[in-house]
Amino acid sequence: MSAAFKVELRRVRMPLAGEFRTSRGSESVREMLLVRWVTDNSEGWAECAADAEPVYFPERLESARLLIAEVLVPLLAKIPTIDAAGAHVAMKRVPGNPLAKAALESAILDAELRAHGMSMKSYLGGSREKIRVGVSVGICESLSDLIRQVEGYVAEGYSRVKLKIAPGWDVEPARAIRREFGEDLLLQVDANQAYTIADVSTLRRLDTFDLLLLEQPLPAEDLCGHARLAGYLQTPICLDESITSCASAATAIQMGAAQIINIKPARVGGYLEARAIHDLCLAQSIPVWCGGVLETAIGRAANLQLASLPGFTLPSDISATKRYYTKDIGQEFHIESGTISVPHGPGTGAVIDLDYLESVSVEQEWLM
Ligand code: NPG
């Protein structure tokens, strides 16, 4: 290939500050793929959300690495001048694989914006400087353990709390948190697809806790089920895993399956698709917020840029660095009055600590 770019793929292993447990599994080490897009005058970084094993997303780290190396990069190398928008269109020729595409497109976008000295926030059309953020609390061993954790997060100043739920860990945790922390705490729950429509009576009991939303109660494909369920619940339904593109968001809204949408850039194939979903939701008065996948500073910085758009009216899953990492590969993010500031500087605004990155890297390859 004789393209005017080089790509580095790096596999890193980052220990998590603590175990994170959801209805789909638990993790205490985050293994991920980083993509570095290098041109003559700039470079950009992105992280791929694929896990080592396909527990949450259908893609896995190794399949994403192979697709980027053997399919996507050779495809882009045939295009004379490549930018993020061009890459977005070109990669549509390859079906599926949003996590791999998101990582590559985001690295290209970061490099492009850094070359122009422009922030991702300006590029996407955002204006907010401080992003209201919430914390996601995994399934715990006991209610007292949950209460202790939430107490710590409330003391740190998070704007809202999201509880991971699963059958057997739903009504009581929500009741306990409401009882302990009162009506003013913004509270929501996330089922990660763990229920079926037959669980409607359990899910209706959650209505008593004045939740902001119930996230992804049913399997991702079951839009009809979500639309039916919405008819039984007062709590608004928010879709996460079901929304994989702007088209699927439009269908879900039209069907009455989603009253709120969690926009997770990786899940929808990148920040350009994420912005399109935001624009659609804003036009249809559907509130959105930015979801997270335990990002390092690279993805955290980019998500803060996205969440500066006007339709992100609910607190986002963008925690302070220390929630997940004792030490990160980039700058630390802190909570101030329930918000995290959008980093300044061009591109995502992420500032990478190359020495620490080196120490957590387990594999590295250059394509081209
Ligand atoms: O704050 O980054 C964060 C985590 C938010 O709960 C969170 N993410 O189901 O939305 C989810 C969950 C998740 C974690 C999804 C890891 C995928 C991987």
Short mmCIF file of N, CA, C and O in Angstrom, two decimals, residues 233-297:
data_model
loop_
_atom_site.label_atom_id
_atom_site.label_comp_id
_atom_site.label_asym_id
_atom_site.label_seq_id
_atom_site.Cartn_x
_atom_site.Cartn_y
_atom_site.Cartn_z
N LEU A 233 -45.83 0.51 31.80
CA LEU A 233 -44.98 1.18 32.80
C LEU A 233 -45.13 2.69 32.78
O LEU A 233 -45.36 3.28 31.72
N GLN A 234 -44.94 3.29 33.97
CA GLN A 234 -44.85 4.76 34.01
C GLN A 234 -43.41 5.21 33.78
O GLN A 234 -43.15 6.27 33.23
N THR A 235 -42.47 4.38 34.23
CA THR A 235 -41.06 4.72 34.07
C THR A 235 -40.71 4.71 32.58
O THR A 235 -41.00 3.74 31.89
N PRO A 236 -40.06 5.79 32.07
CA PRO A 236 -39.70 5.80 30.65
C PRO A 236 -38.70 4.69 30.32
O PRO A 236 -37.80 4.40 31.12
N ILE A 237 -38.86 4.09 29.14
CA ILE A 237 -37.90 3.07 28.69
C ILE A 237 -36.81 3.75 27.87
O ILE A 237 -37.10 4.56 26.98
N CYS A 238 -35.57 3.41 28.21
CA CYS A 238 -34.42 3.93 27.47
C CYS A 238 -33.77 2.75 26.76
O CYS A 238 -33.55 1.71 27.37
N LEU A 239 -33.49 2.90 25.49
CA LEU A 239 -32.82 1.79 24.78
C LEU A 239 -31.33 2.07 24.64
O LEU A 239 -30.90 3.19 24.39
N ASP A 240 -30.56 0.98 24.78
CA ASP A 240 -29.10 1.02 24.62
C ASP A 240 -28.73 0.01 23.54
O ASP A 240 -28.64 0.34 22.35
N GLU A 241 -28.64 -1.28 23.92
CA GLU A 241 -28.17 -2.30 22.98
C GLU A 241 -29.02 -2.38 21.71
O GLU A 241 -28.53 -2.79 20.66
N SER A 242 -30.31 -2.01 21.76
CA SER A 242 -31.18 -2.09 20.57
C SER A 242 -30.80 -1.08 19.49
O SER A 242 -31.17 -1.24 18.34
N ILE A 243 -30.13 0.00 19.91
CA ILE A 243 -29.89 1.09 18.97
C ILE A 243 -28.49 0.95 18.38
O ILE A 243 -27.48 1.23 19.05
N THR A 244 -28.43 0.53 17.13
CA THR A 244 -27.13 0.29 16.51
C THR A 244 -26.85 1.26 15.36
O THR A 244 -25.78 1.21 14.77
N SER A 245 -27.81 2.13 15.05
CA SER A 245 -27.64 3.07 13.95
C SER A 245 -28.74 4.11 14.04
O SER A 245 -29.68 3.96 14.82
N CYS A 246 -28.64 5.13 13.19
CA CYS A 246 -29.68 6.15 13.15
C CYS A 246 -31.00 5.52 12.68
O CYS A 246 -32.07 5.87 13.17
N ALA A 247 -30.89 4.58 11.74
CA ALA A 247 -32.11 3.93 11.22
C ALA A 247 -32.81 3.14 12.33
O ALA A 247 -34.04 3.20 12.46
N SER A 248 -32.04 2.42 13.15
CA SER A 248 -32.70 1.65 14.21
C SER A 248 -33.27 2.58 15.28
O SER A 248 -34.31 2.29 15.89
N ALA A 249 -32.64 3.73 15.49
CA ALA A 249 -33.19 4.70 16.45
C ALA A 249 -34.53 5.23 15.92
O ALA A 249 -35.51 5.33 16.66
N ALA A 250 -34.57 5.54 14.62
CA ALA A 250 -35.81 6.06 14.03
C ALA A 250 -36.93 5.03 14.16
O ALA A 250 -38.07 5.37 14.53
N THR A 251 -36.62 3.76 13.92
CA THR A 251 -37.63 2.70 14.02
C THR A 251 -38.13 2.58 15.46
O THR A 251 -39.34 2.51 15.70
N ALA A 252 -37.21 2.56 16.40
CA ALA A 252 -37.60 2.38 17.81
C ALA A 252 -38.48 3.54 18.28
O ALA A 252 -39.48 3.33 18.98
N ILE A 253 -38.13 4.75 17.88
CA ILE A 253 -38.92 5.92 18.30
C ILE A 253 -40.31 5.84 17.68
O ILE A 253 -41.33 6.02 18.35
N GLN A 254 -40.33 5.55 16.39
CA GLN A 254 -41.60 5.45 15.66
C GLN A 254 -42.54 4.41 16.28
O GLN A 254 -43.74 4.61 16.39
N MET A 255 -41.92 3.30 16.74
CA MET A 255 -42.73 2.21 17.31
C MET A 255 -43.16 2.47 18.75
O MET A 255 -43.91 1.69 19.32
N GLY A 256 -42.63 3.50 19.36
CA GLY A 256 -42.93 3.75 20.77
C GLY A 256 -42.15 2.83 21.70
O GLY A 256 -42.53 2.60 22.84
N ALA A 257 -41.00 2.30 21.18
CA ALA A 257 -40.19 1.38 21.99
C ALA A 257 -39.17 2.12 22.85
O ALA A 257 -38.60 1.54 23.77
N ALA A 258 -38.90 3.40 22.52
CA ALA A 258 -37.89 4.15 23.27
C ALA A 258 -38.39 5.56 23.56
O ALA A 258 -38.69 6.30 22.64
N GLN A 259 -38.42 5.90 24.84
CA GLN A 259 -38.78 7.29 25.20
C GLN A 259 -37.51 8.11 25.45
O GLN A 259 -37.53 9.33 25.51
N ILE A 260 -36.40 7.39 25.60
CA ILE A 260 -35.09 8.01 25.85
C ILE A 260 -34.06 7.11 25.15
O ILE A 260 -34.27 5.89 25.05
N ILE A 261 -32.97 7.69 24.67
CA ILE A 261 -31.93 6.86 24.04
C ILE A 261 -30.55 7.13 24.66
O ILE A 261 -30.17 8.28 24.90
N ASN A 262 -29.86 6.01 24.94
CA ASN A 262 -28.47 6.05 25.39
C ASN A 262 -27.63 5.99 24.11
O ASN A 262 -27.70 5.02 23.38
N ILE A 263 -26.86 7.05 23.87
CA ILE A 263 -25.99 7.04 22.69
C ILE A 263 -24.59 6.64 23.13
O ILE A 263 -23.92 7.37 23.87
N LYS A 264 -24.19 5.46 22.67
CA LYS A 264 -22.85 4.94 22.96
C LYS A 264 -22.14 4.94 21.62
O LYS A 264 -22.47 4.14 20.74
N PRO A 265 -21.17 5.84 21.41
CA PRO A 265 -20.58 5.98 20.08
C PRO A 265 -20.05 4.66 19.49
O PRO A 265 -20.24 4.38 18.31
N ALA A 266 -19.42 3.85 20.32
CA ALA A 266 -18.84 2.60 19.80
C ALA A 266 -19.92 1.68 19.23
O ALA A 266 -19.77 1.09 18.17
N ARG A 267 -21.02 1.59 19.96
CA ARG A 267 -22.10 0.66 19.58
C ARG A 267 -22.75 1.03 18.25
O ARG A 267 -23.28 0.19 17.55
N VAL A 268 -22.70 2.32 17.90
CA VAL A 268 -23.38 2.77 16.67
C VAL A 268 -22.39 3.01 15.52
O VAL A 268 -22.78 3.51 14.47
N GLY A 269 -21.11 2.68 15.73
CA GLY A 269 -20.14 2.80 14.63
C GLY A 269 -19.40 4.12 14.59
O GLY A 269 -18.79 4.45 13.57
N GLY A 270 -19.44 4.90 15.66
CA GLY A 270 -18.60 6.09 15.73
C GLY A 270 -19.36 7.38 16.03
O GLY A 270 -20.58 7.38 16.21
N TYR A 271 -18.59 8.47 16.09
CA TYR A 271 -19.14 9.77 16.51
C TYR A 271 -20.00 10.42 15.44
O TYR A 271 -20.87 11.23 15.77
N LEU A 272 -19.79 10.10 14.18
CA LEU A 272 -20.62 10.72 13.13
C LEU A 272 -22.03 10.14 13.18
O LEU A 272 -23.01 10.87 13.10
N GLU A 273 -22.12 8.82 13.35
CA GLU A 273 -23.43 8.20 13.49
C GLU A 273 -24.07 8.64 14.82
O GLU A 273 -25.28 8.88 14.88
N ALA A 274 -23.26 8.78 15.84
CA ALA A 274 -23.77 9.22 17.14
C ALA A 274 -24.40 10.61 17.00
O ALA A 274 -25.48 10.87 17.54
N ARG A 275 -23.72 11.49 16.26
CA ARG A 275 -24.27 12.84 16.07
C ARG A 275 -25.58 12.78 15.29
O ARG A 275 -26.53 13.50 15.59
N ALA A 276 -25.64 11.90 14.28
CA ALA A 276 -26.87 11.77 13.49
C ALA A 276 -28.03 11.32 14.38
O ALA A 276 -29.16 11.81 14.26
N ILE A 277 -27.75 10.38 15.29
CA ILE A 277 -28.81 9.91 16.21
C ILE A 277 -29.22 11.06 17.14
O ILE A 277 -30.41 11.27 17.40
N HIS A 278 -28.23 11.79 17.63
CA HIS A 278 -28.53 12.96 18.47
C HIS A 278 -29.46 13.92 17.73
O HIS A 278 -30.46 14.39 18.27
N ASP A 279 -29.14 14.23 16.48
CA ASP A 279 -29.92 15.20 15.71
C ASP A 279 -31.35 14.71 15.52
O ASP A 279 -32.31 15.47 15.66
N LEU A 280 -31.48 13.41 15.21
CA LEU A 280 -32.81 12.82 15.04
C LEU A 280 -33.62 12.94 16.34
O LEU A 280 -34.78 13.35 16.34
N CYS A 281 -32.97 12.58 17.46
CA CYS A 281 -33.68 12.60 18.75
C CYS A 281 -34.05 14.03 19.14
O CYS A 281 -35.14 14.26 19.67
N LEU A 282 -33.14 14.97 18.88
CA LEU A 282 -33.43 16.37 19.22
C LEU A 282 -34.66 16.84 18.44
O LEU A 282 -35.56 17.47 19.00
N ALA A 283 -34.71 16.47 17.17
CA ALA A 283 -35.85 16.88 16.33
C ALA A 283 -37.15 16.25 16.81
O ALA A 283 -38.22 16.81 16.62
N GLN A 284 -37.04 15.08 17.44
CA GLN A 284 -38.25 14.38 17.88
C GLN A 284 -38.50 14.51 19.38
O GLN A 284 -39.30 13.76 19.95
N SER A 285 -37.77 15.40 20.01
CA SER A 285 -37.89 15.63 21.47
C SER A 285 -37.69 14.36 22.29
O SER A 285 -38.38 14.12 23.29
N ILE A 286 -36.74 13.53 21.88
CA ILE A 286 -36.35 12.34 22.65
C ILE A 286 -35.05 12.68 23.38
O ILE A 286 -34.02 12.93 22.74
N PRO A 287 -35.06 12.73 24.73
CA PRO A 287 -33.81 13.06 25.44
C PRO A 287 -32.75 11.97 25.22
O PRO A 287 -33.09 10.79 25.11
N VAL A 288 -31.49 12.40 25.17
CA VAL A 288 -30.41 11.42 25.04
C VAL A 288 -29.35 11.69 26.11
O VAL A 288 -29.29 12.76 26.70
N TRP A 289 -28.52 10.67 26.34
CA TRP A 289 -27.35 10.81 27.22
C TRP A 289 -26.28 9.89 26.66
O TRP A 289 -26.57 9.00 25.85
N CYS A 290 -25.04 10.13 27.08
CA CYS A 290 -23.92 9.37 26.51
C CYS A 290 -23.59 8.17 27.41
O CYS A 290 -23.35 8.34 28.60
N GLY A 291 -23.61 6.99 26.82
CA GLY A 291 -23.28 5.78 27.56
C GLY A 291 -21.77 5.58 27.59
O GLY A 291 -21.02 6.20 26.84
N GLY A 292 -21.32 4.68 28.45
CA GLY A 292 -19.89 4.43 28.56
C GLY A 292 -19.57 2.96 28.59
O GLY A 292 -20.45 2.13 28.87
N VAL A 293 -18.34 2.62 28.28
CA VAL A 293 -17.90 1.23 28.35
C VAL A 293 -16.54 1.18 29.07
O VAL A 293 -15.60 0.59 28.56
N LEU A 294 -16.49 1.85 30.23
CA LEU A 294 -15.27 1.82 31.04
C LEU A 294 -14.07 2.36 30.27
O LEU A 294 -12.97 1.79 30.29
N GLU A 295 -14.29 3.46 29.55
CA GLU A 295 -13.24 4.01 28.69
C GLU A 295 -12.01 4.47 29.47
O GLU A 295 -12.11 4.88 30.62
N THR A 296 -10.89 4.48 28.78
CA THR A 296 -9.69 5.14 29.28
C THR A 296 -9.84 6.63 28.94
O THR A 296 -10.86 7.04 28.37
N ALA A 297 -8.80 7.40 29.22
CA ALA A 297 -8.86 8.84 28.95
C ALA A 297 -9.15 9.12 27.47
O ALA A 297 -9.76 10.14 27.13
#
